[in-house]
Coordinates of C-alpha atoms and ligand atoms in Angstrom, one line a residue:
M1 CA 17.7 -48.4 42.0
T2 CA 14.0 -47.6 43.0
Q3 CA 12.1 -46.4 40.1
Q4 CA 9.9 -43.4 40.3
I5 CA 6.4 -43.9 39.0
L6 CA 5.7 -41.7 36.1
L7 CA 2.0 -40.4 36.1
T8 CA 2.5 -38.6 32.7
P9 CA 1.1 -39.1 29.4
G10 CA 4.3 -40.7 28.1
P11 CA 7.1 -41.5 28.3
L12 CA 5.5 -43.4 31.2
T13 CA 6.3 -46.3 33.6
T14 CA 6.8 -49.5 31.7
R15 CA 7.3 -53.1 32.7
I16 CA 10.6 -54.5 33.4
E17 CA 10.2 -57.1 30.7
T18 CA 9.7 -54.2 28.3
R19 CA 13.0 -52.6 29.2
Q20 CA 14.8 -55.9 29.3
A21 CA 14.1 -56.4 25.8
M22 CA 16.3 -53.5 24.8
L23 CA 19.4 -55.5 26.3
R24 CA 20.3 -57.1 23.1
D25 CA 21.9 -55.6 19.9
W26 CA 20.1 -56.4 16.4
G27 CA 21.6 -56.0 12.9
S28 CA 19.1 -53.9 11.2
R29 CA 19.2 -55.9 7.8
D30 CA 19.5 -59.4 9.7
P31 CA 16.5 -61.9 9.3
A32 CA 16.0 -61.9 13.1
F33 CA 15.2 -58.1 13.0
I34 CA 13.2 -58.3 9.6
A35 CA 11.0 -60.9 11.5
L36 CA 10.7 -58.7 14.4
T37 CA 9.5 -55.8 12.3
A38 CA 7.0 -58.2 10.8
E39 CA 5.7 -59.2 14.0
L40 CA 5.5 -55.4 15.3
R41 CA 3.5 -54.5 12.0
T42 CA 1.1 -57.3 12.3
R43 CA 0.5 -56.8 16.1
L44 CA -0.2 -53.0 15.7
L45 CA -2.7 -53.9 12.9
A46 CA -4.4 -56.4 15.4
V47 CA -4.7 -53.8 18.2
A48 CA -7.2 -52.0 16.0
E49 CA -8.7 -55.2 14.0
G50 CA -7.1 -53.7 10.9
G51 CA -5.2 -56.7 9.3
P52 CA -7.7 -56.9 6.5
T53 CA -8.2 -53.4 5.8
H54 CA -5.1 -51.3 6.7
A55 CA -1.4 -51.3 6.3
C56 CA 0.9 -50.5 9.2
V57 CA 3.8 -48.2 8.5
P58 CA 6.3 -47.6 11.4
L59 CA 8.6 -44.5 11.5
Q60 CA 11.3 -43.5 13.6
G61 CA 10.8 -40.4 15.8
S62 CA 8.0 -39.2 18.4
G63 CA 4.2 -39.1 17.7
T64 CA 4.4 -35.5 16.1
F65 CA 6.9 -37.1 13.5
I66 CA 4.1 -39.6 12.3
V67 CA 1.3 -36.9 12.4
E68 CA 3.7 -34.7 10.1
A69 CA 4.5 -38.0 8.0
V70 CA 0.9 -38.7 7.4
L71 CA 0.0 -35.2 6.4
A72 CA 2.9 -34.9 4.0
T73 CA 2.0 -38.3 2.4
L74 CA -1.6 -38.0 1.9
L75 CA -2.3 -34.4 1.4
R76 CA -1.6 -33.4 -2.2
P77 CA -0.9 -29.7 -2.9
A78 CA -4.8 -29.3 -4.2
D79 CA -6.2 -30.9 -1.2
K80 CA -7.8 -29.1 1.8
L81 CA -7.6 -30.1 5.3
L82 CA -10.3 -29.4 7.8
V83 CA -9.1 -29.7 11.5
L84 CA -11.3 -30.2 14.4
V85 CA -9.7 -28.6 17.3
N86 CA -10.5 -28.5 20.9
G87 CA -6.8 -28.5 22.3
A88 CA -3.2 -28.2 21.8
Y89 CA -2.7 -31.4 19.7
G90 CA -5.5 -30.3 17.2
E91 CA -3.9 -26.9 17.1
R92 CA -0.5 -28.6 16.2
I93 CA -2.1 -30.4 13.3
A94 CA -3.2 -27.4 11.7
A95 CA 0.2 -25.8 12.3
I96 CA 2.0 -28.8 10.5
A97 CA -0.4 -28.7 7.4
R98 CA 0.2 -25.0 7.2
R99 CA 3.9 -25.1 7.3
M100 CA 3.7 -27.6 4.5
G101 CA 1.8 -25.0 2.5
R102 CA -1.4 -27.0 2.4
A103 CA -5.0 -25.4 2.6
V104 CA -6.3 -25.8 6.0
E105 CA -9.4 -24.9 7.7
I106 CA -10.1 -25.1 11.3
L107 CA -13.3 -25.8 13.4
R108 CA -12.9 -25.0 17.0
W109 CA -14.6 -25.9 20.3
P110 CA -13.7 -24.5 23.9
E111 CA -11.0 -26.9 25.4
D112 CA -13.7 -28.4 27.9
R113 CA -16.2 -29.2 25.0
P114 CA -16.3 -32.4 22.8
V115 CA -16.3 -32.1 18.9
E116 CA -19.9 -32.2 17.8
A117 CA -20.5 -34.4 14.6
A118 CA -23.4 -32.2 13.6
R119 CA -21.4 -29.3 13.2
V120 CA -18.7 -31.2 11.4
A121 CA -21.4 -32.4 9.0
A122 CA -22.7 -28.9 8.3
A123 CA -19.0 -27.7 7.7
L124 CA -18.6 -30.4 5.2
R125 CA -21.7 -29.5 3.4
A126 CA -20.8 -25.9 3.3
D127 CA -17.3 -26.6 1.8
P128 CA -16.9 -29.3 -0.8
G129 CA -13.5 -28.5 -1.1
V130 CA -12.5 -30.2 1.8
T131 CA -11.0 -33.5 1.0
H132 CA -9.6 -34.6 4.4
V133 CA -10.7 -34.2 8.1
A134 CA -8.2 -34.6 11.3
L135 CA -9.5 -35.3 14.5
V136 CA -7.7 -36.0 17.7
H137 CA -9.3 -38.9 19.7
C138 CA -8.4 -38.2 23.1
E139 CA -7.1 -34.6 23.6
T140 CA -4.4 -35.2 25.9
T141 CA -4.4 -31.4 26.7
T142 CA -7.3 -31.9 29.0
G143 CA -8.0 -35.7 28.9
L144 CA -11.1 -35.3 26.8
L145 CA -12.4 -38.2 24.7
N146 CA -13.9 -36.9 21.5
P147 CA -17.1 -38.8 20.1
L148 CA -15.4 -40.7 17.3
A149 CA -18.2 -42.8 15.9
G150 CA -20.5 -40.1 15.2
I151 CA -17.6 -37.8 13.6
A152 CA -16.3 -40.6 11.5
A153 CA -19.8 -41.4 10.3
A154 CA -20.3 -37.8 9.3
V155 CA -17.1 -37.4 7.6
A156 CA -17.7 -40.7 5.5
D157 CA -21.2 -39.6 4.6
A158 CA -19.8 -36.7 3.3
G159 CA -17.3 -38.7 1.3
R160 CA -14.2 -37.4 2.8
H161 CA -11.2 -38.9 4.5
L162 CA -10.8 -38.9 8.1
L163 CA -7.3 -38.8 9.8
L164 CA -7.1 -39.8 13.6
D165 CA -4.6 -38.8 15.8
A166 CA -5.1 -41.7 18.3
M167 CA -1.7 -41.1 20.0
S168 CA -3.1 -41.3 23.7
S169 CA -6.1 -43.6 23.3
F170 CA -4.4 -46.4 20.8
G171 CA -4.0 -49.6 22.6
A172 CA -6.8 -49.0 25.5
I173 CA -9.8 -47.2 24.0
D174 CA -11.6 -49.1 21.3
I175 CA -10.7 -48.4 17.6
D176 CA -12.3 -51.1 15.6
L177 CA -11.2 -50.6 12.0
R178 CA -13.7 -53.2 10.9
T179 CA -16.5 -50.9 11.5
L180 CA -15.0 -47.4 11.7
P181 CA -14.3 -45.5 8.3
L182 CA -10.9 -44.3 9.0
T183 CA -8.4 -43.5 6.0
A184 CA -5.5 -43.3 8.8
V185 CA -4.7 -43.9 12.4
M186 CA -1.7 -42.5 14.1
A187 CA -0.2 -43.4 17.3
S188 CA 3.2 -43.8 18.9
S189 CA 5.1 -46.3 21.1
N190 CA 5.2 -44.7 24.4
K191 CA 1.5 -44.4 25.5
C192 CA -1.1 -47.0 26.1
L193 CA 0.9 -49.5 24.4
E194 CA 3.6 -49.0 27.2
G195 CA 6.6 -49.1 25.0
V196 CA 9.4 -46.8 25.3
P197 CA 9.7 -43.7 23.2
G198 CA 11.1 -43.6 19.6
I199 CA 8.6 -45.0 17.2
G200 CA 5.5 -43.5 15.7
F201 CA 3.2 -45.3 13.2
A202 CA 0.3 -45.1 11.1
L203 CA -2.5 -47.7 9.9
I204 CA -3.4 -46.5 6.5
E205 CA -5.8 -47.7 3.9
P206 CA -3.5 -49.3 1.1
A207 CA -5.3 -47.5 -1.7
A208 CA -4.6 -44.1 0.1
L209 CA -1.0 -45.1 0.5
A210 CA -0.6 -46.4 -3.2
A211 CA -2.0 -43.1 -4.5
A212 CA 0.6 -41.2 -2.5
E213 CA 3.6 -41.9 -4.8
G214 CA 6.0 -38.8 -5.0
V215 CA 3.4 -36.7 -2.9
S216 CA 5.5 -36.1 0.2
P217 CA 7.6 -32.9 0.2
S218 CA 9.9 -34.8 2.6
L219 CA 12.1 -37.7 1.8
S220 CA 12.5 -39.1 5.4
L221 CA 8.7 -38.7 6.3
D222 CA 7.5 -40.2 2.9
L223 CA 5.4 -43.1 4.3
H224 CA 4.4 -44.1 0.7
A225 CA 8.2 -44.8 0.4
Q226 CA 8.7 -46.3 3.7
W227 CA 5.5 -48.8 3.0
R228 CA 7.0 -49.7 -0.2
G229 CA 10.3 -50.5 1.2
L230 CA 8.7 -52.5 4.1
E231 CA 6.7 -54.6 1.4
K232 CA 9.6 -55.2 -0.9
D233 CA 11.9 -56.6 1.8
G234 CA 10.7 -56.2 5.0
Q235 CA 13.4 -53.5 5.9
W236 CA 13.3 -50.1 7.3
R237 CA 14.6 -47.5 4.8
F238 CA 16.9 -45.6 7.2
T239 CA 18.4 -46.8 10.5
P240 CA 15.8 -48.2 12.7
P241 CA 15.7 -47.8 16.5
V242 CA 16.3 -51.4 16.8
Q243 CA 16.0 -51.7 20.8
V244 CA 13.0 -49.6 20.6
V245 CA 11.4 -52.0 18.3
A246 CA 12.3 -55.0 20.4
A247 CA 10.7 -53.2 23.3
L248 CA 7.6 -52.5 21.6
V249 CA 7.0 -56.1 20.2
E250 CA 7.5 -57.2 24.0
A251 CA 5.0 -54.6 25.1
L252 CA 2.5 -55.8 22.5
R253 CA 3.1 -59.3 23.8
L254 CA 2.2 -58.1 27.3
L255 CA -0.8 -56.3 26.0
D256 CA -2.2 -59.8 24.6
A257 CA -1.2 -61.4 27.7
E258 CA -3.0 -58.9 29.7
G259 CA -6.2 -59.5 27.6
G260 CA -5.8 -56.9 24.8
P261 CA -7.4 -53.1 24.7
P262 CA -10.6 -53.9 26.8
A263 CA -8.5 -55.3 29.8
R264 CA -6.0 -52.3 29.4
L265 CA -9.0 -49.9 29.4
A266 CA -10.5 -51.5 32.6
R267 CA -7.1 -51.2 34.4
Y268 CA -6.8 -47.5 33.4
D269 CA -10.6 -46.9 34.3
G270 CA -9.8 -48.4 37.8
N271 CA -6.8 -46.0 38.2
C272 CA -8.7 -43.0 36.8
R273 CA -11.7 -43.6 39.2
T274 CA -9.4 -44.2 42.2
L275 CA -7.5 -41.1 41.3
V276 CA -10.6 -38.7 40.7
A277 CA -12.3 -39.8 43.9
G278 CA -9.3 -39.5 46.1
M279 CA -8.3 -36.0 44.7
R280 CA -11.8 -34.8 45.2
R281 CA -11.6 -36.1 48.9
L282 CA -8.3 -33.9 49.4
G283 CA -9.9 -30.8 47.8
F284 CA -9.1 -31.1 44.1
E285 CA -11.8 -30.6 41.4
L286 CA -11.7 -32.3 38.0
Y287 CA -11.4 -29.7 35.4
L288 CA -13.7 -31.6 32.8
E289 CA -17.3 -33.0 33.2
E290 CA -16.7 -36.5 34.4
A291 CA -18.7 -37.8 31.5
L292 CA -16.1 -36.3 29.1
Q293 CA -12.9 -37.6 30.9
A294 CA -11.0 -40.4 29.3
P295 CA -9.3 -42.6 31.9
I296 CA -6.0 -41.6 30.2
I297 CA -4.9 -38.3 32.0
A298 CA -6.8 -36.3 34.5
T299 CA -6.8 -32.4 34.6
F300 CA -7.1 -31.0 38.1
R301 CA -7.8 -27.3 38.9
M302 CA -5.2 -25.6 41.1
P303 CA -7.4 -24.8 44.3
R304 CA -7.7 -21.3 44.9
D305 CA -6.2 -21.4 48.4
F306 CA -3.4 -24.0 47.4
P307 CA -0.4 -23.4 50.0
L308 CA 2.1 -24.3 47.1
G309 CA 3.1 -23.2 43.4
F310 CA 2.9 -26.1 40.9
A311 CA 6.9 -26.4 41.0
A312 CA 7.0 -26.9 44.7
F313 CA 4.0 -29.3 44.6
Y314 CA 5.8 -31.3 41.8
D315 CA 9.0 -31.3 43.8
A316 CA 7.3 -32.6 46.8
L317 CA 5.6 -35.5 45.0
A318 CA 8.7 -36.2 43.1
A319 CA 10.7 -36.6 46.4
R320 CA 8.0 -39.2 47.5
G321 CA 8.6 -41.0 44.2
F322 CA 5.7 -39.7 41.8
L323 CA 6.4 -37.6 38.8
I324 CA 3.2 -35.7 37.7
Y325 CA 2.6 -33.3 34.7
P326 CA 1.9 -29.7 34.4
G327 CA -1.3 -28.2 32.9
K328 CA -1.5 -27.3 29.1
L329 CA -4.5 -25.0 29.2
T330 CA -4.7 -21.6 27.9
Q331 CA -7.9 -20.7 30.2
A332 CA -7.3 -22.2 33.5
E333 CA -4.7 -22.9 36.2
T334 CA -4.5 -26.7 36.4
F335 CA -2.2 -29.7 36.6
R336 CA -2.4 -33.2 35.2
I337 CA -2.0 -36.7 36.5
G338 CA -1.6 -39.6 34.0
C339 CA -3.7 -42.8 34.5
I340 CA -1.7 -45.0 32.0
G341 CA 1.4 -47.0 32.0
A342 CA 2.3 -50.1 34.0
I343 CA 0.7 -48.8 37.1
D344 CA -2.4 -50.1 39.0
R345 CA -4.7 -48.7 41.7
Q346 CA -2.4 -49.4 44.6
D347 CA 0.0 -47.0 42.9
I348 CA -2.6 -44.4 42.6
Q349 CA -3.6 -45.0 46.3
R350 CA 0.2 -44.6 47.3
L351 CA 0.2 -41.3 45.1
L352 CA -2.8 -40.1 47.3
A353 CA -1.1 -40.7 50.4
A354 CA 1.8 -38.6 49.0
V355 CA -0.5 -35.8 48.1
E356 CA -2.1 -36.0 51.5
A357 CA 1.2 -36.0 53.3
T358 CA 2.5 -33.0 51.1
L359 CA -0.7 -31.0 52.0
A360 CA -0.2 -31.8 55.8
A361 CA 3.3 -30.4 55.8
P362 CA 3.2 -27.9 52.8
E363 CA 6.1 -25.7 54.7
G364 CA 8.3 -29.1 54.3
A365 CA 7.8 -29.2 50.7
Ligands
PLP401 C1 -3.0 -36.5 21.2 C2 -1.5 -36.3 20.9 N1 -1.1 -36.0 19.6 C3 0.3 -35.8 19.4 C4 1.2 -35.7 20.5 C5 2.7 -35.6 20.2 O1 3.3 -36.6 20.4 P1 5.0 -36.3 20.7 O2 5.1 -35.5 22.0 O3 5.4 -37.9 21.0 O4 5.7 -36.0 19.4 C6 0.9 -36.2 21.7 C7 1.8 -36.2 23.0 O5 1.4 -36.2 24.0 C8 -0.5 -36.2 21.8 O6 -1.1 -36.6 23.2

């Protein structure tokens, strides 16, 4: 079967070795699977150099599940969360914390502007009641990369905890826990790690986990209990997605073989540059200023005189073997093309040829 190329923010195109790793059955309480889980946790920590400072707690489910689990586990009823928002995933963090009944403040920026550390520092000075701050590293809504180091320093200087949604950056964009003061980092299996969907995980400071006993209002999303269980006997508390674990371990071995996050970033960067230059040549403008664009997913404006609606454009490209992604902006008509996954510049060049062919014969689309 010929595979379509997924130019999406995950699930995305994976390597054949990763999918093949799912062909075996595993007993969830068997020593072989316990060893696989241990390798998974060690490798995830190593991606962010977090072995000495953090503990890895994996959880069944998609990225939103791990965000919800981290908030449930680390925010006590008397705590207050400041959410830094410049896109839909920041809004989602605030919605989750509110739904849990936690006190939430929001600091907002327009969708095409980065979070500013100075404004965060001022907000923390003005409100000593804020205990935790949440930031989305790469806002997948647009593909904007927020300036993590400055924001992390501002939060640490104010003595608060920073919770980082690194869903679409982890594995490619540098997150070094030896130098970055982060209480928790959250990500999932199916983005820059190039695994299949089904696992979220968090790297959390053990002191924060240890202090969180009995805090979570949810049993299944309690990461303190999940961590204690894993530390006790290496087992997941509830049925683990065994094949997804096997695929993710294989994907992490492949990440290592590629040269780790710097090599992966270089490949994604090549994809993104090729894409942006080629799309520009075909008349599509990037939504963001180029300096703010992470090489993860690019947002393009729908040209005013474009002969096709998004659905027809999508179908025409799908028929040629490429799946693109709709826009998620409140303010502008856009669509998105992912640069991540097991794809390279040749795939992007083939996509550009497919876009050009579609534009040449829009009535046939
Ligand atoms: C930055 C960010 N946070 C959270 C999520 C939610 O992840 P999921 O859709 O896997 O629940 C996504 C998904 O794209 C994301 O990009």
